[in-house]
């Protein structure tokens, strides 16, 4: 004896089976590769924005902006009157990035060719230390340019020198040089 389902029950059974689609397996996309680790000296991962002055010559002032990846320092000069030049497009600047190769970048300035032509020049620069007191930079001390403001062919590597920048304005009573 066969039992026949009433038409309504049969319709609901079919509707139920077709209303619930089978779950598709989750899509597995490859995970993006991890970002390379940034390698900076201890303390340099913190924000380094602010005002600095050169430890050996407080006439040189530095105004830093830091977005977490790049530290940009505008270099200005104070005079006997304590008046500080405003940074402009001709002012030297230091731009450093936090990278897997370190806290590295360049110092940008204007140099002069043998003919006296002003030329943009760059000096490789890196941060070697970050403390509460300030920053220590290591930068090339010279570069060579030809009469057409082109970097001269590679020669001997330029010596590098450490420069200490102290946080804040210099103490009162420190006389900046007169630019001579």
PDB file of C-alpha atoms in Angstrom:
ATOM      1  CA  UNK A   1       0.000   0.000   0.000  1.00  0.00           C
ATOM      2  CA  UNK A   2       1.365   3.317  -1.022  1.00  0.00           C
ATOM      3  CA  UNK A   3       0.661   6.339   0.816  1.00  0.00           C
ATOM      4  CA  UNK A   4       0.234   9.516  -1.169  1.00  0.00           C
ATOM      5  CA  UNK A   5       1.200  12.858   0.278  1.00  0.00           C
ATOM      6  CA  UNK A   6      -1.405  15.509   0.002  1.00  0.00           C
ATOM      7  CA  UNK A   7      -0.467  18.070  -2.695  1.00  0.00           C
ATOM      8  CA  UNK A   8       0.092  20.856  -0.146  1.00  0.00           C
ATOM      9  CA  UNK A   9       2.589  18.784   1.883  1.00  0.00           C
ATOM     10  CA  UNK A  10       4.413  17.775  -1.286  1.00  0.00           C
ATOM     11  CA  UNK A  11       4.646  21.418  -2.424  1.00  0.00           C
ATOM     12  CA  UNK A  12       5.979  22.580   0.946  1.00  0.00           C
ATOM     13  CA  UNK A  13       8.611  19.809   0.906  1.00  0.00           C
ATOM     14  CA  UNK A  14       9.845  20.833  -2.524  1.00  0.00           C
ATOM     15  CA  UNK A  15       9.745  24.525  -1.604  1.00  0.00           C
ATOM     16  CA  UNK A  16      11.742  23.886   1.565  1.00  0.00           C
ATOM     17  CA  UNK A  17      14.428  21.983  -0.300  1.00  0.00           C
ATOM     18  CA  UNK A  18      14.826  24.652  -2.973  1.00  0.00           C
ATOM     19  CA  UNK A  19      14.622  27.667  -0.601  1.00  0.00           C
ATOM     20  CA  UNK A  20      17.788  26.779   1.328  1.00  0.00           C
ATOM     21  CA  UNK A  21      20.725  26.796  -1.039  1.00  0.00           C
ATOM     22  CA  UNK A  22      23.647  24.684  -0.042  1.00  0.00           C
ATOM     23  CA  UNK A  23      26.396  26.638   1.672  1.00  0.00           C
ATOM     24  CA  UNK A  24      29.352  27.195  -0.540  1.00  0.00           C
ATOM     25  CA  UNK A  25      32.695  26.425   1.007  1.00  0.00           C
ATOM     26  CA  UNK A  26      34.422  29.578   2.288  1.00  0.00           C
ATOM     27  CA  UNK A  27      36.669  31.259  -0.240  1.00  0.00           C
ATOM     28  CA  UNK A  28      40.268  31.047   0.654  1.00  0.00           C
ATOM     29  CA  UNK A  29      42.291  33.827  -0.847  1.00  0.00           C
ATOM     30  CA  UNK A  30      45.970  33.937  -0.150  1.00  0.00           C
ATOM     31  CA  UNK A  31      46.811  36.266   2.715  1.00  0.00           C
ATOM     32  CA  UNK A  32      48.773  39.338   1.694  1.00  0.00           C
ATOM     33  CA  UNK A  33      52.471  38.989   2.429  1.00  0.00           C
ATOM     34  CA  UNK A  34      53.471  40.529   5.745  1.00  0.00           C
ATOM     35  CA  UNK A  35      54.964  43.999   5.535  1.00  0.00           C
ATOM     36  CA  UNK A  36      58.728  43.967   5.988  1.00  0.00           C
ATOM     37  CA  UNK A  37      59.706  44.853   9.536  1.00  0.00           C
ATOM     38  CA  UNK A  38      60.850  48.426  10.021  1.00  0.00           C
ATOM     39  CA  UNK A  39      64.264  48.508  11.701  1.00  0.00           C
ATOM     40  CA  UNK A  40      65.001  51.718  13.558  1.00  0.00           C
ATOM     41  CA  UNK A  41      67.151  52.458  16.613  1.00  0.00           C
ATOM     42  CA  UNK A  42      65.352  52.069  19.960  1.00  0.00           C
ATOM     43  CA  UNK A  43      63.076  55.029  20.708  1.00  0.00           C
ATOM     44  CA  UNK A  44      62.928  56.140  17.059  1.00  0.00           C
ATOM     45  CA  UNK A  45      59.524  54.538  16.511  1.00  0.00           C
ATOM     46  CA  UNK A  46      58.042  57.320  18.697  1.00  0.00           C
ATOM     47  CA  UNK A  47      56.954  60.616  17.180  1.00  0.00           C
ATOM     48  CA  UNK A  48      60.012  62.848  16.710  1.00  0.00           C
ATOM     49  CA  UNK A  49      58.164  66.051  15.738  1.00  0.00           C
ATOM     50  CA  UNK A  50      59.198  69.254  17.441  1.00  0.00           C
ATOM     51  CA  UNK A  51      61.892  71.889  17.690  1.00  0.00           C
ATOM     52  CA  UNK A  52      65.597  71.036  17.933  1.00  0.00           C
ATOM     53  CA  UNK A  53      68.913  72.891  17.958  1.00  0.00           C
ATOM     54  CA  UNK A  54      72.416  71.714  17.042  1.00  0.00           C
ATOM     55  CA  UNK A  55      74.406  70.681  20.138  1.00  0.00           C
ATOM     56  CA  UNK A  56      77.647  72.306  18.931  1.00  0.00           C
ATOM     57  CA  UNK A  57      76.191  75.331  17.141  1.00  0.00           C
ATOM     58  CA  UNK A  58      72.800  76.400  18.553  1.00  0.00           C
ATOM     59  CA  UNK A  59      72.424  78.939  15.728  1.00  0.00           C
ATOM     60  CA  UNK A  60      71.148  76.014  13.681  1.00  0.00           C
ATOM     61  CA  UNK A  61      67.534  75.212  14.518  1.00  0.00           C
ATOM     62  CA  UNK A  62      65.465  72.318  13.206  1.00  0.00           C
ATOM     63  CA  UNK A  63      61.677  72.120  13.012  1.00  0.00           C
ATOM     64  CA  UNK A  64      60.439  68.567  12.665  1.00  0.00           C
ATOM     65  CA  UNK A  65      57.199  67.068  11.393  1.00  0.00           C
ATOM     66  CA  UNK A  66      56.646  63.336  11.806  1.00  0.00           C
ATOM     67  CA  UNK A  67      53.766  61.326  10.308  1.00  0.00           C
ATOM     68  CA  UNK A  68      54.930  58.009  11.777  1.00  0.00           C
ATOM     69  CA  UNK A  69      56.754  56.923   8.628  1.00  0.00           C
ATOM     70  CA  UNK A  70      58.654  60.040   7.577  1.00  0.00           C
ATOM     71  CA  UNK A  71      60.441  62.647   9.675  1.00  0.00           C
ATOM     72  CA  UNK A  72      61.010  65.960   7.868  1.00  0.00           C
ATOM     73  CA  UNK A  73      63.260  68.576   9.452  1.00  0.00           C
ATOM     74  CA  UNK A  74      63.384  72.149   8.139  1.00  0.00           C
ATOM     75  CA  UNK A  75      66.763  73.714   8.936  1.00  0.00           C
ATOM     76  CA  UNK A  76      66.865  77.415   9.812  1.00  0.00           C
ATOM     77  CA  UNK A  77      69.424  79.741  11.307  1.00  0.00           C
ATOM     78  CA  UNK A  78      69.276  82.150  14.239  1.00  0.00           C
ATOM     79  CA  UNK A  79      71.252  85.384  14.284  1.00  0.00           C
ATOM     80  CA  UNK A  80      72.778  87.517  17.085  1.00  0.00           C
ATOM     81  CA  UNK A  81      69.408  89.148  17.674  1.00  0.00           C
ATOM     82  CA  UNK A  82      67.867  85.686  18.295  1.00  0.00           C
ATOM     83  CA  UNK A  83      65.792  86.310  15.180  1.00  0.00           C
ATOM     84  CA  UNK A  84      65.318  82.999  13.412  1.00  0.00           C
ATOM     85  CA  UNK A  85      65.104  82.780   9.635  1.00  0.00           C
ATOM     86  CA  UNK A  86      61.839  81.335   8.355  1.00  0.00           C
ATOM     87  CA  UNK A  87      62.270  78.153   6.331  1.00  0.00           C
ATOM     88  CA  UNK A  88      61.768  78.604   2.599  1.00  0.00           C
ATOM     89  CA  UNK A  89      62.262  76.563  -0.546  1.00  0.00           C
ATOM     90  CA  UNK A  90      66.004  77.334  -0.493  1.00  0.00           C
ATOM     91  CA  UNK A  91      66.457  76.262   3.121  1.00  0.00           C
ATOM     92  CA  UNK A  92      68.256  73.012   3.790  1.00  0.00           C
ATOM     93  CA  UNK A  93      66.023  70.145   4.844  1.00  0.00           C
ATOM     94  CA  UNK A  94      66.405  66.620   6.122  1.00  0.00           C
ATOM     95  CA  UNK A  95      63.934  63.905   5.084  1.00  0.00           C
ATOM     96  CA  UNK A  96      64.166  60.497   6.759  1.00  0.00           C
ATOM     97  CA  UNK A  97      61.999  57.382   6.389  1.00  0.00           C
ATOM     98  CA  UNK A  98      61.547  54.487   8.763  1.00  0.00           C
ATOM     99  CA  UNK A  99      62.341  51.474   6.569  1.00  0.00           C
ATOM    100  CA  UNK A 100      63.522  47.850   6.810  1.00  0.00           C
ATOM    101  CA  UNK A 101      67.002  49.266   6.048  1.00  0.00           C
ATOM    102  CA  UNK A 102      66.864  51.702   8.987  1.00  0.00           C
ATOM    103  CA  UNK A 103      65.795  55.296   9.643  1.00  0.00           C
ATOM    104  CA  UNK A 104      67.389  56.647   6.481  1.00  0.00           C
ATOM    105  CA  UNK A 105      67.101  59.438   3.940  1.00  0.00           C
ATOM    106  CA  UNK A 106      68.951  62.536   2.889  1.00  0.00           C
ATOM    107  CA  UNK A 107      69.875  66.089   3.705  1.00  0.00           C
ATOM    108  CA  UNK A 108      68.944  68.454   0.882  1.00  0.00           C
ATOM    109  CA  UNK A 109      70.749  71.759   0.438  1.00  0.00           C
ATOM    110  CA  UNK A 110      72.080  74.211  -2.119  1.00  0.00           C
ATOM    111  CA  UNK A 111      75.735  73.950  -3.060  1.00  0.00           C
ATOM    112  CA  UNK A 112      77.758  75.815  -5.655  1.00  0.00           C
ATOM    113  CA  UNK A 113      79.584  74.547  -8.720  1.00  0.00           C
ATOM    114  CA  UNK A 114      83.152  75.647  -9.434  1.00  0.00           C
ATOM    115  CA  UNK A 115      81.656  78.426 -11.598  1.00  0.00           C
ATOM    116  CA  UNK A 116      79.564  79.654  -8.658  1.00  0.00           C
ATOM    117  CA  UNK A 117      76.265  78.326  -9.989  1.00  0.00           C
ATOM    118  CA  UNK A 118      73.836  77.365  -7.193  1.00  0.00           C
ATOM    119  CA  UNK A 119      73.038  73.642  -7.398  1.00  0.00           C
ATOM    120  CA  UNK A 120      70.756  71.336  -5.409  1.00  0.00           C
ATOM    121  CA  UNK A 121      72.818  68.731  -3.548  1.00  0.00           C
ATOM    122  CA  UNK A 122      71.898  65.747  -1.380  1.00  0.00           C
ATOM    123  CA  UNK A 123      73.841  64.038   1.366  1.00  0.00           C
ATOM    124  CA  UNK A 124      72.921  60.510   2.518  1.00  0.00           C
ATOM    125  CA  UNK A 125      71.728  60.772   6.129  1.00  0.00           C
ATOM    126  CA  UNK A 126      70.547  58.311   8.771  1.00  0.00           C
ATOM    127  CA  UNK A 127      69.305  58.454  12.347  1.00  0.00           C
ATOM    128  CA  UNK A 128      71.590  56.482  14.643  1.00  0.00           C
ATOM    129  CA  UNK A 129      70.022  57.343  18.013  1.00  0.00           C
ATOM    130  CA  UNK A 130      66.749  58.710  19.420  1.00  0.00           C
ATOM    131  CA  UNK A 131      66.588  59.697  23.083  1.00  0.00           C
ATOM    132  CA  UNK A 132      64.404  61.951  25.189  1.00  0.00           C
ATOM    133  CA  UNK A 133      67.168  64.574  24.829  1.00  0.00           C
ATOM    134  CA  UNK A 134      67.191  64.512  21.025  1.00  0.00           C
ATOM    135  CA  UNK A 135      68.438  62.840  17.855  1.00  0.00           C
ATOM    136  CA  UNK A 136      71.834  61.776  16.585  1.00  0.00           C
ATOM    137  CA  UNK A 137      72.207  61.837  12.812  1.00  0.00           C
ATOM    138  CA  UNK A 138      75.042  60.509  10.661  1.00  0.00           C
ATOM    139  CA  UNK A 139      75.465  62.261   7.344  1.00  0.00           C
ATOM    140  CA  UNK A 140      77.947  62.484   4.508  1.00  0.00           C
ATOM    141  CA  UNK A 141      80.225  65.492   4.964  1.00  0.00           C
ATOM    142  CA  UNK A 142      80.699  66.327   1.298  1.00  0.00           C
ATOM    143  CA  UNK A 143      79.587  65.638  -2.237  1.00  0.00           C
ATOM    144  CA  UNK A 144      81.015  66.519  -5.639  1.00  0.00           C
ATOM    145  CA  UNK A 145      79.175  68.291  -8.453  1.00  0.00           C
ATOM    146  CA  UNK A 146      80.365  69.339 -11.868  1.00  0.00           C
ATOM    147  CA  UNK A 147      79.937  72.676 -13.647  1.00  0.00           C
ATOM    148  CA  UNK A 148      76.437  71.612 -14.799  1.00  0.00           C
ATOM    149  CA  UNK A 149      75.273  70.765 -11.254  1.00  0.00           C
ATOM    150  CA  UNK A 150      75.408  67.022 -11.921  1.00  0.00           C
ATOM    151  CA  UNK A 151      76.735  64.688  -9.284  1.00  0.00           C
ATOM    152  CA  UNK A 152      80.308  63.901 -10.220  1.00  0.00           C
ATOM    153  CA  UNK A 153      81.128  60.301 -11.159  1.00  0.00           C
ATOM    154  CA  UNK A 154      81.482  57.989  -8.214  1.00  0.00           C
ATOM    155  CA  UNK A 155      84.774  58.379  -6.462  1.00  0.00           C
ATOM    156  CA  UNK A 156      85.858  57.664  -2.942  1.00  0.00           C
ATOM    157  CA  UNK A 157      83.019  57.385  -0.454  1.00  0.00           C
ATOM    158  CA  UNK A 158      82.439  60.567   1.507  1.00  0.00           C
ATOM    159  CA  UNK A 159      83.272  60.536   5.180  1.00  0.00           C
ATOM    160  CA  UNK A 160      80.273  60.543   7.492  1.00  0.00           C
ATOM    161  CA  UNK A 161      79.953  62.600  10.625  1.00  0.00           C
ATOM    162  CA  UNK A 162      77.550  62.404  13.545  1.00  0.00           C
ATOM    163  CA  UNK A 163      75.477  65.464  14.387  1.00  0.00           C
ATOM    164  CA  UNK A 164      73.580  65.760  17.672  1.00  0.00           C
ATOM    165  CA  UNK A 165      70.279  67.656  17.654  1.00  0.00           C
ATOM    166  CA  UNK A 166      68.902  68.554  21.080  1.00  0.00           C
ATOM    167  CA  UNK A 167      65.189  68.993  21.729  1.00  0.00           C
ATOM    168  CA  UNK A 168      63.833  72.496  22.220  1.00  0.00           C
ATOM    169  CA  UNK A 169      65.330  75.933  21.832  1.00  0.00           C
ATOM    170  CA  UNK A 170      68.840  76.468  23.225  1.00  0.00           C
ATOM    171  CA  UNK A 171      69.155  77.733  26.778  1.00  0.00           C
ATOM    172  CA  UNK A 172      68.983  81.518  27.270  1.00  0.00           C
ATOM    173  CA  UNK A 173      72.378  83.146  27.177  1.00  0.00           C
ATOM    174  CA  UNK A 174      73.679  80.981  24.340  1.00  0.00           C
ATOM    175  CA  UNK A 175      74.792  83.375  21.656  1.00  0.00           C
ATOM    176  CA  UNK A 176      74.184  82.119  18.148  1.00  0.00           C
ATOM    177  CA  UNK A 177      76.857  82.878  15.610  1.00  0.00           C
ATOM    178  CA  UNK A 178      76.436  85.837  13.335  1.00  0.00           C
ATOM    179  CA  UNK A 179      76.677  83.682  10.237  1.00  0.00           C
ATOM    180  CA  UNK A 180      80.324  84.494   9.694  1.00  0.00           C
TER     181      UNK A 180
END
